């Protein structure tokens, strides 16, 4: 999904017409489902519900930020393969 988001609007529309966006959303859902529960909860609360760390987690911000970073890294690796961490 990240590589679609980085493209211009014309490229996004072209990808949509070719069915690539639907495939990527399916891949993103599978990537999120593959996360351990503590990572999934962190990503869902922060990225999808837009709850800030201070509002919800009740633990040191540094710990939550590390967990969020690792969760995003795992999703990126799932989507792009094991060499994605080198990008």
Short mmCIF file of C-alpha atoms in Angstrom, two decimals:
data_model
loop_
_atom_site.label_atom_id
_atom_site.label_comp_id
_atom_site.label_asym_id
_atom_site.label_seq_id
_atom_site.Cartn_x
_atom_site.Cartn_y
_atom_site.Cartn_z
CA UNK A 1 0.00 0.00 0.00
CA UNK A 2 2.84 2.40 0.80
CA UNK A 3 4.07 2.45 -2.78
CA UNK A 4 0.58 3.41 -4.04
CA UNK A 5 0.35 6.22 -1.46
CA UNK A 6 3.64 7.65 -2.67
CA UNK A 7 2.42 8.02 -6.29
CA UNK A 8 0.61 10.96 -7.82
CA UNK A 9 -3.17 11.04 -8.21
CA UNK A 10 -3.03 9.94 -11.86
CA UNK A 11 -1.05 6.85 -10.96
CA UNK A 12 -3.44 6.07 -8.09
CA UNK A 13 -6.44 6.28 -10.42
CA UNK A 14 -4.72 4.09 -12.98
CA UNK A 15 -3.92 1.50 -10.30
CA UNK A 16 -7.54 1.60 -9.15
CA UNK A 17 -8.80 0.95 -12.67
CA UNK A 18 -6.48 -2.04 -12.99
CA UNK A 19 -7.70 -3.56 -9.72
CA UNK A 20 -4.36 -3.11 -7.95
CA UNK A 21 -5.76 -1.05 -5.08
CA UNK A 22 -8.21 -3.80 -4.09
CA UNK A 23 -5.40 -6.34 -4.09
CA UNK A 24 -3.23 -4.07 -2.01
CA UNK A 25 -5.98 -3.47 0.52
CA UNK A 26 -6.40 -7.24 0.81
CA UNK A 27 -2.64 -7.58 1.30
CA UNK A 28 -2.66 -4.81 3.92
CA UNK A 29 -5.48 -6.53 5.82
CA UNK A 30 -3.54 -9.81 5.74
CA UNK A 31 -0.39 -8.02 6.93
CA UNK A 32 -2.26 -6.47 9.86
CA UNK A 33 -3.85 -9.80 10.76
CA UNK A 34 -0.40 -11.39 10.86
CA UNK A 35 0.77 -9.03 13.62
CA UNK A 36 0.97 -10.22 17.21
CA UNK A 37 -1.92 -8.81 19.26
CA UNK A 38 0.11 -6.16 21.11
CA UNK A 39 1.40 -4.74 17.82
CA UNK A 40 -1.99 -4.89 16.12
CA UNK A 41 -3.69 -3.06 19.01
CA UNK A 42 -1.06 -0.33 18.92
CA UNK A 43 -1.35 0.19 15.16
CA UNK A 44 -5.15 0.17 15.16
CA UNK A 45 -5.45 2.65 18.01
CA UNK A 46 -2.80 5.01 16.70
CA UNK A 47 -3.13 4.86 12.91
CA UNK A 48 -6.79 4.05 12.37
CA UNK A 49 -8.54 5.60 15.36
CA UNK A 50 -5.94 8.40 15.56
CA UNK A 51 -5.66 8.15 19.32
CA UNK A 52 -2.49 9.76 20.57
CA UNK A 53 -0.09 7.91 22.80
CA UNK A 54 -0.75 10.22 25.73
CA UNK A 55 -4.53 9.80 25.41
CA UNK A 56 -4.79 6.06 25.59
CA UNK A 57 -1.88 3.86 26.38
CA UNK A 58 -1.02 4.75 29.97
CA UNK A 59 2.59 3.66 29.58
CA UNK A 60 5.81 5.45 28.69
CA UNK A 61 5.60 7.10 25.30
CA UNK A 62 8.99 5.68 24.33
CA UNK A 63 7.74 2.09 24.79
CA UNK A 64 4.63 2.71 22.69
CA UNK A 65 6.65 4.46 19.99
CA UNK A 66 9.06 1.51 19.79
CA UNK A 67 6.15 -0.93 19.54
CA UNK A 68 4.46 1.19 16.86
CA UNK A 69 7.70 1.44 14.88
CA UNK A 70 8.21 -2.34 15.05
CA UNK A 71 4.61 -3.02 14.04
CA UNK A 72 4.91 -0.75 11.00
CA UNK A 73 8.20 -2.42 10.13
CA UNK A 74 6.55 -5.87 10.27
CA UNK A 75 3.70 -4.70 8.00
CA UNK A 76 6.22 -3.24 5.54
CA UNK A 77 8.18 -6.52 5.52
CA UNK A 78 4.97 -8.49 4.98
CA UNK A 79 3.94 -6.27 2.08
CA UNK A 80 7.31 -5.83 0.39
CA UNK A 81 9.25 -8.90 1.48
CA UNK A 82 12.10 -9.49 3.93
CA UNK A 83 14.42 -6.98 2.24
CA UNK A 84 11.95 -4.13 2.89
CA UNK A 85 13.78 -3.13 6.08
CA UNK A 86 16.72 -2.12 3.92
CA UNK A 87 14.62 0.47 2.02
#
